[in-house]
Each structure stands twice: as structure tokens, then as C-alpha cells.
PDB file of C-alpha atoms in Angstrom:
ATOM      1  CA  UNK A   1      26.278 -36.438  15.284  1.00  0.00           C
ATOM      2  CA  UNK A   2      27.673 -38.975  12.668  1.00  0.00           C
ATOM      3  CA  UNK A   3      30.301 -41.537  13.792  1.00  0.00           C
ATOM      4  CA  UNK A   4      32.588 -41.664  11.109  1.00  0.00           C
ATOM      5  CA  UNK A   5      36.328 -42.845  10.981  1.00  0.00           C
ATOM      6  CA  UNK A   6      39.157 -40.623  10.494  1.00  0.00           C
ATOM      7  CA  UNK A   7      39.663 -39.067   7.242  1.00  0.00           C
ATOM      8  CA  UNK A   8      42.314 -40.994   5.233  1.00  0.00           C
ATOM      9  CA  UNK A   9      45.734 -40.785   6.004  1.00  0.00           C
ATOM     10  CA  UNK A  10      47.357 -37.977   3.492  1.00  0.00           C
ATOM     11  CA  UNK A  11      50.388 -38.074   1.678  1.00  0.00           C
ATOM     12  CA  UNK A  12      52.232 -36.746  -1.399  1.00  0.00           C
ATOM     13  CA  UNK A  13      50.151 -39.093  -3.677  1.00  0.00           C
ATOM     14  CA  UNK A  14      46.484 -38.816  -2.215  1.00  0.00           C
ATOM     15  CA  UNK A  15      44.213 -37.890  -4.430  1.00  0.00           C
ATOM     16  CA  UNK A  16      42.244 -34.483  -4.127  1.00  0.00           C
ATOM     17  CA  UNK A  17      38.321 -34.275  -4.589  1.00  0.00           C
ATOM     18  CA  UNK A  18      36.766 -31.347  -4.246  1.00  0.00           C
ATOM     19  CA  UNK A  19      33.092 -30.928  -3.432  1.00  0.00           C
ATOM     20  CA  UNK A  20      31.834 -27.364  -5.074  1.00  0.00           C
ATOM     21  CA  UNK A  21      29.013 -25.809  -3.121  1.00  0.00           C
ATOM     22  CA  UNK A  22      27.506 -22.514  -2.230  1.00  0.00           C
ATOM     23  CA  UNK A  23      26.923 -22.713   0.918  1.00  0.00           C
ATOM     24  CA  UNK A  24      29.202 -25.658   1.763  1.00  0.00           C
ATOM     25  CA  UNK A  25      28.264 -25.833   6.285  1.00  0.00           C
ATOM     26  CA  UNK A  26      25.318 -28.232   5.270  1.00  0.00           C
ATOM     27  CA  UNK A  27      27.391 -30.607   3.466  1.00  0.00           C
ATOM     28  CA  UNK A  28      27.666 -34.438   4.351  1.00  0.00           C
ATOM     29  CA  UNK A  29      29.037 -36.082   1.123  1.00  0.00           C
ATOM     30  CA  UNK A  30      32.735 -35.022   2.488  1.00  0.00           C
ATOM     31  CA  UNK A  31      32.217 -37.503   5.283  1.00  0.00           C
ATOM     32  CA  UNK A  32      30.876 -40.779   3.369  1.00  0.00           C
ATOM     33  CA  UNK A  33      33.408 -40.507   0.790  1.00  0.00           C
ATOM     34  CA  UNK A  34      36.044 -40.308   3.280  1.00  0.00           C
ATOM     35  CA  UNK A  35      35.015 -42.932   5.366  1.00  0.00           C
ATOM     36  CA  UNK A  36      34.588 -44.887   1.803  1.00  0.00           C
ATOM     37  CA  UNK A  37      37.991 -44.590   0.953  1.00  0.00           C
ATOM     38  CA  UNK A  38      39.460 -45.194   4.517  1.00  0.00           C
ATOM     39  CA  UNK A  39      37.024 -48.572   5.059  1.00  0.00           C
ATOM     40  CA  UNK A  40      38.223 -49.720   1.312  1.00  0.00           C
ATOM     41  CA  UNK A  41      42.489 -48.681   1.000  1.00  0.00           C
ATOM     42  CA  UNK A  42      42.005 -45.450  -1.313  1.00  0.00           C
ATOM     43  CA  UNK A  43      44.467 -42.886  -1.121  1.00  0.00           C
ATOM     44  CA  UNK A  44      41.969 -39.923  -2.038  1.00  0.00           C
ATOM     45  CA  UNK A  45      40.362 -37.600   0.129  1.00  0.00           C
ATOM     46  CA  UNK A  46      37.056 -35.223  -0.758  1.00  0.00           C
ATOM     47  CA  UNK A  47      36.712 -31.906   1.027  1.00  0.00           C
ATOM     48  CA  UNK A  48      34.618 -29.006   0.607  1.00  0.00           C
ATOM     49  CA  UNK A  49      35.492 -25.781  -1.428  1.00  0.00           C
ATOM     50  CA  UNK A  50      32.841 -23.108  -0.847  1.00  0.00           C
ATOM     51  CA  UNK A  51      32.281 -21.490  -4.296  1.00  0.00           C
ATOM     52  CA  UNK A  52      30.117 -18.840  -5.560  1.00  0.00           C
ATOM     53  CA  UNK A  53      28.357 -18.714  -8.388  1.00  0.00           C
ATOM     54  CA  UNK A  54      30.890 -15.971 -10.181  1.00  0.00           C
ATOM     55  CA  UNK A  55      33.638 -17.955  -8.709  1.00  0.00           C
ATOM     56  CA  UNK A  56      32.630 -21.424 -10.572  1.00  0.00           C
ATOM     57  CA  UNK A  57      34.717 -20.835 -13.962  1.00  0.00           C
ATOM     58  CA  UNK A  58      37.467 -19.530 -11.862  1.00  0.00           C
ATOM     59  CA  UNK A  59      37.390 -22.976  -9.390  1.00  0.00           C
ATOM     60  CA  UNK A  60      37.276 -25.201 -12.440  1.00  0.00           C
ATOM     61  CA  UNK A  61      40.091 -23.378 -14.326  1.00  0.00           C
ATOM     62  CA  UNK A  62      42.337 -23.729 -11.535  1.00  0.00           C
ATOM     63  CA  UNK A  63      41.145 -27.962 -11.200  1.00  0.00           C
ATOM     64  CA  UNK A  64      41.983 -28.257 -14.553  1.00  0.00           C
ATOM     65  CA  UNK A  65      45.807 -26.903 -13.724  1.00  0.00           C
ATOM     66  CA  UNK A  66      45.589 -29.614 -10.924  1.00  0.00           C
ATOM     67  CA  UNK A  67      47.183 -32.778 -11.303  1.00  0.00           C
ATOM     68  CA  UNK A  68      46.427 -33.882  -7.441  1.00  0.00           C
ATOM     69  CA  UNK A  69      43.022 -33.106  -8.496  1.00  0.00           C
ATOM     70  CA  UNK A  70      41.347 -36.083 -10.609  1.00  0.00           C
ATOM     71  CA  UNK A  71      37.726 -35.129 -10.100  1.00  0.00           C
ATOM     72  CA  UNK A  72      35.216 -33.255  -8.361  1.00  0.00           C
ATOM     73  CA  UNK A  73      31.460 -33.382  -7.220  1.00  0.00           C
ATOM     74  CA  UNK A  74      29.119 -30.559  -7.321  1.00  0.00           C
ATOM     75  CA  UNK A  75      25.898 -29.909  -5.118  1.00  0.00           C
ATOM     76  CA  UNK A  76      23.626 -26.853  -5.095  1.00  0.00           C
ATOM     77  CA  UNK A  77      23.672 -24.530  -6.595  1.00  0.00           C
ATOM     78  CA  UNK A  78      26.544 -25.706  -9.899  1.00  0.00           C
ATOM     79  CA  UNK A  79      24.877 -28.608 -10.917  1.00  0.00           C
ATOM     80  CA  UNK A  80      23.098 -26.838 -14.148  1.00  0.00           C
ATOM     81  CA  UNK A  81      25.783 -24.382 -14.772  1.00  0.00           C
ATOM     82  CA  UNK A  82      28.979 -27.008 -14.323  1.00  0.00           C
ATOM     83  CA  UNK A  83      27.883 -28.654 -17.385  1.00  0.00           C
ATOM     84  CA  UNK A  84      29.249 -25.699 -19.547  1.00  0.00           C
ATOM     85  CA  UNK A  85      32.756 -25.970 -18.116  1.00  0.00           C
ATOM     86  CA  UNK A  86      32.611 -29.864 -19.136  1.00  0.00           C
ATOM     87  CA  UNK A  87      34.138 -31.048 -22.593  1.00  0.00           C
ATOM     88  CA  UNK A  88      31.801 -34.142 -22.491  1.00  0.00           C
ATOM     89  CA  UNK A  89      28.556 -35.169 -21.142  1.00  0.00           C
ATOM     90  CA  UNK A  90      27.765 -38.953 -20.332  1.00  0.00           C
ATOM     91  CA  UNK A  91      24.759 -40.729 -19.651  1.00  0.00           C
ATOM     92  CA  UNK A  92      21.321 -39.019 -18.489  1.00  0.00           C
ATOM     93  CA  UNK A  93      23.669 -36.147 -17.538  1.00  0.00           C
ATOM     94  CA  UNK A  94      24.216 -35.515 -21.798  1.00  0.00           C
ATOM     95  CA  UNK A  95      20.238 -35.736 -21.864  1.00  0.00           C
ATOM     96  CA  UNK A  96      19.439 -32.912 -18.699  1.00  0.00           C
ATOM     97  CA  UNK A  97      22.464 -30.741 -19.290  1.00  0.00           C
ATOM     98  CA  UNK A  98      22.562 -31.646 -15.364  1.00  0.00           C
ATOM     99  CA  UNK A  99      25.854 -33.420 -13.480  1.00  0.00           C
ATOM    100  CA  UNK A 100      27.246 -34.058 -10.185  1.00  0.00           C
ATOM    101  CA  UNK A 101      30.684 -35.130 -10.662  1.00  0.00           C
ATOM    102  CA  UNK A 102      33.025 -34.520 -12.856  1.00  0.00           C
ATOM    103  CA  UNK A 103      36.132 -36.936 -13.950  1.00  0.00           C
ATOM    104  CA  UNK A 104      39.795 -35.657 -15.406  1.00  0.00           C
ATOM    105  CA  UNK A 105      40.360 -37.348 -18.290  1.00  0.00           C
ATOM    106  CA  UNK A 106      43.973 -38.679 -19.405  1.00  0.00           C
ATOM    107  CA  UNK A 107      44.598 -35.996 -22.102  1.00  0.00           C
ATOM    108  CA  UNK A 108      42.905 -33.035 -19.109  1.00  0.00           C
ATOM    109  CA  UNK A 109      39.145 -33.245 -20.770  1.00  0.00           C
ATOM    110  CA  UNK A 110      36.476 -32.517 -18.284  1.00  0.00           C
ATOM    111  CA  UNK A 111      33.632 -35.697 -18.324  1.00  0.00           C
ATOM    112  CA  UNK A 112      30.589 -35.083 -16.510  1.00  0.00           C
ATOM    113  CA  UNK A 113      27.591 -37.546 -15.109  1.00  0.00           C
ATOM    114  CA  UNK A 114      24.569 -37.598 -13.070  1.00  0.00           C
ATOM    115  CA  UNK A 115      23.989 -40.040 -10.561  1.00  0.00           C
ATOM    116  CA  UNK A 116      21.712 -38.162  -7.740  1.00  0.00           C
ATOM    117  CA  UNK A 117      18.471 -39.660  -9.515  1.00  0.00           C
ATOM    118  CA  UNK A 118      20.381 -42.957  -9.313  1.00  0.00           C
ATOM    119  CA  UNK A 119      21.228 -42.743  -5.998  1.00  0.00           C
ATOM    120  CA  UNK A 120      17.840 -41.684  -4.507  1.00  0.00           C
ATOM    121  CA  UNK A 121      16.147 -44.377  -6.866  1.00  0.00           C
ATOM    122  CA  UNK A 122      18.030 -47.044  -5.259  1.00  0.00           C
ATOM    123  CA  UNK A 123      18.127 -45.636  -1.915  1.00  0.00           C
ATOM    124  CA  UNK A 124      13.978 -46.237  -1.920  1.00  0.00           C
ATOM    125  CA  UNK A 125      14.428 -49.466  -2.941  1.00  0.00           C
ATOM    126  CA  UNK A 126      16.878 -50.623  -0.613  1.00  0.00           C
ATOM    127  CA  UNK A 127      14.436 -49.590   1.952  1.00  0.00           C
ATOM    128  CA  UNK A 128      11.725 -51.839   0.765  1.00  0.00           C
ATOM    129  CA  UNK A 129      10.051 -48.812  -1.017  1.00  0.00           C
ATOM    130  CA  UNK A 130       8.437 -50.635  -4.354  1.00  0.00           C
ATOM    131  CA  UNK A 131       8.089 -48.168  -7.184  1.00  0.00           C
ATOM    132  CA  UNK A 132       6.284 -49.783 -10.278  1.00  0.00           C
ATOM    133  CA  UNK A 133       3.098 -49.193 -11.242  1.00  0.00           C
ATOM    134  CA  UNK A 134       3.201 -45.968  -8.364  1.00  0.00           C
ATOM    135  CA  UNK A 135       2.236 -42.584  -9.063  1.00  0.00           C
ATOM    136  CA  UNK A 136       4.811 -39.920  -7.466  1.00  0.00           C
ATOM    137  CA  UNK A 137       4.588 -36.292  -6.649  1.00  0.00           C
ATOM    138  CA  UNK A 138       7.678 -34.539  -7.032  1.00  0.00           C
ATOM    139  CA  UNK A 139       8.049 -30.699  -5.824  1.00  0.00           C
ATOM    140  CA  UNK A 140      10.838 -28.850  -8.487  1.00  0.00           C
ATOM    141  CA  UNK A 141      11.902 -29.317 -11.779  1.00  0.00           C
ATOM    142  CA  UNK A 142      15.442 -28.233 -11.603  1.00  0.00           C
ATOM    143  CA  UNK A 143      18.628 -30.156 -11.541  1.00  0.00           C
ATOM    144  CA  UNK A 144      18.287 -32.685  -8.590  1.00  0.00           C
ATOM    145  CA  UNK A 145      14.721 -32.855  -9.529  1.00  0.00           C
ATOM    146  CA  UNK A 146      15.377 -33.581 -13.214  1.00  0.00           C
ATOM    147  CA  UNK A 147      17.578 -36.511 -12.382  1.00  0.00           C
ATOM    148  CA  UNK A 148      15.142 -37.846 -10.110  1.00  0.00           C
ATOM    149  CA  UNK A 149      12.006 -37.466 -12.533  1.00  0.00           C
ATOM    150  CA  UNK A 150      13.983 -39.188 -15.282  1.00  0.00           C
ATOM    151  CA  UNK A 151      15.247 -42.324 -12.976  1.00  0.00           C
ATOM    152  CA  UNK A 152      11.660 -42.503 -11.446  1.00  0.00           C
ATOM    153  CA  UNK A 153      10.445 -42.672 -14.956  1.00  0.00           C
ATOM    154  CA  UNK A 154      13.248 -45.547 -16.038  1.00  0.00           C
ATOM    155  CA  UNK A 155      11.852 -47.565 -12.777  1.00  0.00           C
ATOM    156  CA  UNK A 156       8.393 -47.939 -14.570  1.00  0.00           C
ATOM    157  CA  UNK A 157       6.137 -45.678 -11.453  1.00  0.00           C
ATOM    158  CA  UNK A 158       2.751 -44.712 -13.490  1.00  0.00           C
ATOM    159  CA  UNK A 159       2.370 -41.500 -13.223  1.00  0.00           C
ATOM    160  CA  UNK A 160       4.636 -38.123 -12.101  1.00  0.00           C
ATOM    161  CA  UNK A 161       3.010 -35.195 -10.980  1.00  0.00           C
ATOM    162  CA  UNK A 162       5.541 -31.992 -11.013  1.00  0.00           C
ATOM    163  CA  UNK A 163       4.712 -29.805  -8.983  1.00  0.00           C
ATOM    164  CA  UNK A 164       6.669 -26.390  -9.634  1.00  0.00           C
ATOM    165  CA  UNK A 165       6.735 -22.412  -8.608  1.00  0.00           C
ATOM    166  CA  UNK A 166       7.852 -21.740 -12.483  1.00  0.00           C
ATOM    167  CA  UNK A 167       5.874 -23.226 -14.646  1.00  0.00           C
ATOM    168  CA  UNK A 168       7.781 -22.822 -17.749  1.00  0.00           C
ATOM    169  CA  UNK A 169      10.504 -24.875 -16.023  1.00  0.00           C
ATOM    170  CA  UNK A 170       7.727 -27.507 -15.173  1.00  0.00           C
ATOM    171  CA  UNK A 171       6.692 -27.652 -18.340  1.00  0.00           C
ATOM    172  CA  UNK A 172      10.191 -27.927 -19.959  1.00  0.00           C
ATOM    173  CA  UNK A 173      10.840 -31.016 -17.132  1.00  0.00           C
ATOM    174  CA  UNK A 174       7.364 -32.399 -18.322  1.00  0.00           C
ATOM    175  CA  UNK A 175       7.929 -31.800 -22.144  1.00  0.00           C
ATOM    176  CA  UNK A 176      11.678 -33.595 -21.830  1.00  0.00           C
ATOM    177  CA  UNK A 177      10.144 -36.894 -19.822  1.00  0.00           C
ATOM    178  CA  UNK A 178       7.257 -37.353 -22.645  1.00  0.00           C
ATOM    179  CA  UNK A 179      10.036 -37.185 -25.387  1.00  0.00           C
ATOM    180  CA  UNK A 180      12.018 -40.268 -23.726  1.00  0.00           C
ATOM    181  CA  UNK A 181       8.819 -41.780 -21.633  1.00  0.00           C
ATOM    182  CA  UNK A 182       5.739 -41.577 -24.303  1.00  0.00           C
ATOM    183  CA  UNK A 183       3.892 -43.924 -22.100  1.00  0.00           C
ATOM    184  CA  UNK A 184       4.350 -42.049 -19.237  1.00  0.00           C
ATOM    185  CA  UNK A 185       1.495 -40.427 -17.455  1.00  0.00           C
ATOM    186  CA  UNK A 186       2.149 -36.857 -16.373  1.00  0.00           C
ATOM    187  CA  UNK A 187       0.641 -34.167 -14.567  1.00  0.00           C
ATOM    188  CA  UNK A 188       1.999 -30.605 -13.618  1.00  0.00           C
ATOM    189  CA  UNK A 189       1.066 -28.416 -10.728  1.00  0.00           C
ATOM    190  CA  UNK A 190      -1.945 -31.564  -9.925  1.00  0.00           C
ATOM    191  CA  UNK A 191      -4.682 -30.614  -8.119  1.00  0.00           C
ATOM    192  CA  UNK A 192      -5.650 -34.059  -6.548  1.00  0.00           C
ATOM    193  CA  UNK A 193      -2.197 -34.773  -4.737  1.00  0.00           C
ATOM    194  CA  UNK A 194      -3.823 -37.147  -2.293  1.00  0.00           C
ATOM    195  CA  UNK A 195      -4.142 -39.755  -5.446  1.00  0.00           C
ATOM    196  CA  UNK A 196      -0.025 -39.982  -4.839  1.00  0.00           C
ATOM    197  CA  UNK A 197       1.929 -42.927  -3.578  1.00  0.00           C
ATOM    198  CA  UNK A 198       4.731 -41.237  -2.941  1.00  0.00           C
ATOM    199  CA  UNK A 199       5.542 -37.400  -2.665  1.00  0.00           C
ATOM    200  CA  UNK A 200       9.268 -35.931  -2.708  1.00  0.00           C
ATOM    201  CA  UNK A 201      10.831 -32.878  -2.265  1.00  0.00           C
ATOM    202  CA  UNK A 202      13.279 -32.250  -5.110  1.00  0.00           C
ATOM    203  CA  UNK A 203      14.104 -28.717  -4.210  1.00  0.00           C
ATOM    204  CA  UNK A 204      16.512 -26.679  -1.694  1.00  0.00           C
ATOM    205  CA  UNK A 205      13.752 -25.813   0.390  1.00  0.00           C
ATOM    206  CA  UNK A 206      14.090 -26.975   4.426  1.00  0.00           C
ATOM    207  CA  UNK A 207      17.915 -26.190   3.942  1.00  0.00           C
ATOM    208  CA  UNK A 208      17.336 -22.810   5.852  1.00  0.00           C
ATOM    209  CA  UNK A 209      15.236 -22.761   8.880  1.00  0.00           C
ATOM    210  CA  UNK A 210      13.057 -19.888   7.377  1.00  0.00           C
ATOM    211  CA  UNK A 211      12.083 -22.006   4.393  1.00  0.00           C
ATOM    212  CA  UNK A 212       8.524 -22.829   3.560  1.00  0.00           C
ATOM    213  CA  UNK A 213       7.851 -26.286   2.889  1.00  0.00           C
ATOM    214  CA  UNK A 214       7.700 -27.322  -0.552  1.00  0.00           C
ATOM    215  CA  UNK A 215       4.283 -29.055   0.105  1.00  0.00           C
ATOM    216  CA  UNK A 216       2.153 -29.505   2.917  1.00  0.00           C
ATOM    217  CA  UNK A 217       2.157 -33.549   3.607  1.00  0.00           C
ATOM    218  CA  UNK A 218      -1.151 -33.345   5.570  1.00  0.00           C
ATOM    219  CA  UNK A 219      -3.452 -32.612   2.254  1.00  0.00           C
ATOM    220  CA  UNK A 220      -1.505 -36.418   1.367  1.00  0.00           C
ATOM    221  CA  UNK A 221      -2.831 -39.928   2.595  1.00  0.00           C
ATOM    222  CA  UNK A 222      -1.600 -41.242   5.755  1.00  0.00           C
ATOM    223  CA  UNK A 223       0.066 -44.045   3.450  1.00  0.00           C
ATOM    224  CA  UNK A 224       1.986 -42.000   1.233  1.00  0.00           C
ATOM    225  CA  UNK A 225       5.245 -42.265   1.593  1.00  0.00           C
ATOM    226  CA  UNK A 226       6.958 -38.304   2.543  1.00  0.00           C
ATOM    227  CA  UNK A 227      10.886 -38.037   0.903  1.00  0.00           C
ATOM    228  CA  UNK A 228      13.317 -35.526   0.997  1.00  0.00           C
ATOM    229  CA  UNK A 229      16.447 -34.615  -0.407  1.00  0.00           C
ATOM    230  CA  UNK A 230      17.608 -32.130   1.840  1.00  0.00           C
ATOM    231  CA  UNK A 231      20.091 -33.741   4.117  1.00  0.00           C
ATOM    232  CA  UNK A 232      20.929 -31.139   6.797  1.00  0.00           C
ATOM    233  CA  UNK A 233      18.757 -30.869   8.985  1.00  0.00           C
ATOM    234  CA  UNK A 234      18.650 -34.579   9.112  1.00  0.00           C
ATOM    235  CA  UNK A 235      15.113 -34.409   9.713  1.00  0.00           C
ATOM    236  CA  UNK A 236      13.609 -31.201   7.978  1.00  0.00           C
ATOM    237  CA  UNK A 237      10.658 -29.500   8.615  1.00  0.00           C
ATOM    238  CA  UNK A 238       9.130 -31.139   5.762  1.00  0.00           C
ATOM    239  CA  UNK A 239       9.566 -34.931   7.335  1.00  0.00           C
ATOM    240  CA  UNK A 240       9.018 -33.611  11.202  1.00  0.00           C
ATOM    241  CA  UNK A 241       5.419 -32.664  10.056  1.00  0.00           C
ATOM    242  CA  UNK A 242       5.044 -35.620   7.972  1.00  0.00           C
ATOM    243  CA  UNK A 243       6.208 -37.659  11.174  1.00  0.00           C
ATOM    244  CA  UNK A 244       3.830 -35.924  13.391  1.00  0.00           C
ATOM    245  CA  UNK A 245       0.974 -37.499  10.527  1.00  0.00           C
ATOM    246  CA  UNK A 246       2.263 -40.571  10.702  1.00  0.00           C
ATOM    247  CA  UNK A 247       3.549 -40.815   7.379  1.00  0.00           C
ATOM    248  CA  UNK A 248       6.342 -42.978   6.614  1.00  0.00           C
ATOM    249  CA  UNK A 249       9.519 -40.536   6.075  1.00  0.00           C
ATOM    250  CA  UNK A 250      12.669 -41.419   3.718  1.00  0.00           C
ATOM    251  CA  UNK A 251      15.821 -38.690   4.653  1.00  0.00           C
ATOM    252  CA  UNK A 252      17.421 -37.175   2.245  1.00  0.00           C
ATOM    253  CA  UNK A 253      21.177 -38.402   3.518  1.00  0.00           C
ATOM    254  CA  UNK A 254      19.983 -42.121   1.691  1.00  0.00           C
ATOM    255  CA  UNK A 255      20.146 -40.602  -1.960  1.00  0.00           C
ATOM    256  CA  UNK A 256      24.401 -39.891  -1.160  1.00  0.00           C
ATOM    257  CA  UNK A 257      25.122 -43.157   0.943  1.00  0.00           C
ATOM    258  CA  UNK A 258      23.751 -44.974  -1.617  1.00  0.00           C
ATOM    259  CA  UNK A 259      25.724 -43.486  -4.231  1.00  0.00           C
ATOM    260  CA  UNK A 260      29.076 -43.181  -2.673  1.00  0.00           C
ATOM    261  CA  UNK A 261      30.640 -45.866  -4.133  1.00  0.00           C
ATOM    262  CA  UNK A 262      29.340 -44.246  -7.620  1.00  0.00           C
ATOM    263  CA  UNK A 263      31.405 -40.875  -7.084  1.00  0.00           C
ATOM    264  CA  UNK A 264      34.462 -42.733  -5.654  1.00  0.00           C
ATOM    265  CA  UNK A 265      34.930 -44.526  -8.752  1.00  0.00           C
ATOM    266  CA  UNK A 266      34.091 -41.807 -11.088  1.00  0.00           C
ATOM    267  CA  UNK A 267      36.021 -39.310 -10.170  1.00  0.00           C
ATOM    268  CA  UNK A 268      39.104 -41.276  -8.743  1.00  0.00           C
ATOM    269  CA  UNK A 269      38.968 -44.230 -10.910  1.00  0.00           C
ATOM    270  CA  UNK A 270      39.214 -46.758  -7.773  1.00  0.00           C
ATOM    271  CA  UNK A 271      36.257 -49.079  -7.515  1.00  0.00           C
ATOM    272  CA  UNK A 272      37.003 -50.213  -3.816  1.00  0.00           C
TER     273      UNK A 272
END
């Protein structure tokens, strides 16, 4: 059970941020950025909006018509899709045609980033995790994954092994990181995972209890590192059996907190 403050007090001039998600129970953003804004003096406020796929356009039509609403963050499964409702793409997020929040500009424009690889990036390191010169496995090649693959790559790890169901879309992920990372070594679908520092889960799977793991963590070395990106369950199957092997674990919940203060400022233009 987290223990977080109250949300923000609300008024006629809080500011609105929607988080888009289909499901939206499993969320835990709404809580960080709330307890952000309270712990800091911002007069915003994030809750969830449960939106289907069909229902995107329709959600971001009416957030346009919004002026309480200055932005919005997105989570599975709109990250992909959201970028064609944007005007402008910025950053990495112009490079993956992937985003996670989205900011109103002045004149009602709709400017989208990417800061999920960002955030899980630096949520290893703050945990001591050293990433140069490391080779990682990653399991998906979608948008979370994309973001990840791309940030790993900018943090100078060796080698990135992508492991994917589709391999069309593993080979399109693989494909885009040699364009922008020629010195990058890359493997997809690798045979010899135990030759991995560092193995992450970069897909949905271990949101639903009848999920199979994306990998199994025992055909790993004891000293690889198991990561996730799946934050409810806190711990998902995935890091339970990786725990039971005495691998170290990193939970999915550190690539938000770690970005928090990223989103905040993004999408309601108040640093803290």
C-alpha cells in the first residue's frame, strides 16, 4: 500500500492532467505526480481517464477544447498511436514516432515527447546499476521498449539483444538503433542469453496474472541483473522468480518516480 499525501487541494485554477490508459486499475503515475505537486506548491492535479483504443481521437479532441487541461500523459496501450493526434514531435519521441506526454501549446498545438527510456535509464543508475561497456537483453520492441533500447544505446552498454514474438517489429527496432548507433552491437531473438548483464522486460506482460513471462530468468546468470517495467503487481511474476534465483531485481515503479519531475514540467510548465 503506498503512503502518499493527499492529492492537491483543487480549485477553479488547478490545472487538469489526464493520464490516458486502457486499462487504467494498474496505474501508479496518478499518485507520484500528485504527491509531486502537493510536496512542491503546484496547483495541478493528474488523474486517470480510462480510454479505449476507438475512443483515443475522441479523448484528445475534447483536451484540445480544454483550457483546464494543459497536458496529458499516456501509458499502454496510446503511446504509438497518440503520436498521430500530435502537431509536433520533440526529441527521441520525433525519431520512434513513440510519446508519453503531451504539452498544450500557447496557440492549442499538441507537442509530444518521450521520456520512459529516460526515466528507466536513470532509475538504474541511481541504484548503483553501471551500464557502459554492458550487454543488455531486452524482451519487446514496441513503444516502451523502443525508448528504452534507444536511451540504453545513448548510455554507451555494448551490446542489445532484442528479443521479440514479431520479428519484423524486432527487426524494424534493430534496423532504427544501427541507423543512429553504427557502433552498436546488436543481436535479435539471441540464442546465448546467459552472455547478458542485464535482462529487461519491455513489454505488458506480468500486468495480468495469466501472463507468461516474457523470459525465463533462470536460463540467465545468477549475476545478471532481472528489470521490469510493469509496475502493478509491484513485484511481478517475472522478478518473484528471479528473486527466488537470487538475482538482483529492479521494479518497474523506478522508471516513473524517476521521471516525475520530467512530466510535471512538461505538461504543466511548473518545474517545482
Amino acid at each position: 500500500m503506498l503512503n502518499l499525501p493527499p492529492t492537491p487541494a483543487i480549485n477553479g485554477r488547478t490545472a487538469v492532467v489526464p493520464l490516458l490508459a486502457y486499462p487504467s486499475e494498474h496505474v501508479r503515475t496518478p499518485g507520484f505526480f500528485n504527491q509531486y505537486c502537493s510536496e512542491h506548491g503546484i496547483n495541478a492535479v493528474m488523474v486517470p481517464w480510462k480510454v479505449s483504443p476507438s475512443g483515443l481521437p475522441a479523448a484528445i479532441e475534447a483536451i484540445r477544447q480544454i483550457e483546464s487541461i494543459p497536458g496529458f500523459v499516456i501509458t499502454i496501450p496510446h503511446k504509438q498511436e497518440v503520436c498521430r493526434h500530435c502537431d509536433t514531435l520533440e526529441g527521441l519521441a520525433e525519431v520512434m514516432c513513440v510519446c508519453n506526454a503531451v504539452r498544450k501549446n500557447a496557440d492549442g498545438t499538441l507537442a509530444g515527447r518521450m521520456y520512459d527510456g529516460r526515466g528507466f535509464v536513470q532509475g538504474l543508475q541511481d541504484r548503483g546499476i553501471p551500464l557502459a561497456g554492458t550487454s543488455v537483453l531486452l524482451a519487446g520492441a514496441g513503444g516502451v521498449a523502443t525508448a528504452i533500447a534507444f536511451e540504453l544505446a545513448g548510455s554507451q552498454v555494448r551490446r542489445i539483444g532484442i528479443q521479440n514474438r514479431s520479428l519484423d517489429k524486432g527487426r524494424e527496432l534493430a534496423e532504427q538503433l544501427s541507423r543512429h548507433f553504427p557502433g552498436l552491437d546488436i543481436e535479435l531473438n539471441p540464442q546465448r542469453v546467459e552472455a547478458y548483464d542485464i535482462a529487461v522486460n519491455g513489454t505488458s506482460l506480468g500486468l495480468h496474472p495469466d501472463d507468461p513471462l516474457p523470459f525465463d530468468p533462470s536460463t540467465l546468470r545468477q549475476d545478471t541483473v532481472v528489470a521490469e517495467v510493469v509496475m502493478q503487481p509491484d513485484i511481478t511474476p517475472l522478478l518473484q522468480r528471479a528473486s527466488e534465483n537470487g538475482q538482483r531485481i529492479h521494479k518497474g515503479v523506478h522508471m516513473v518516480t524517476t521521471q516525475i519531475k520530467l512530466l510535471v514540467g512538461f505538461t504543466t510548465g511548473h518545474t517545482g
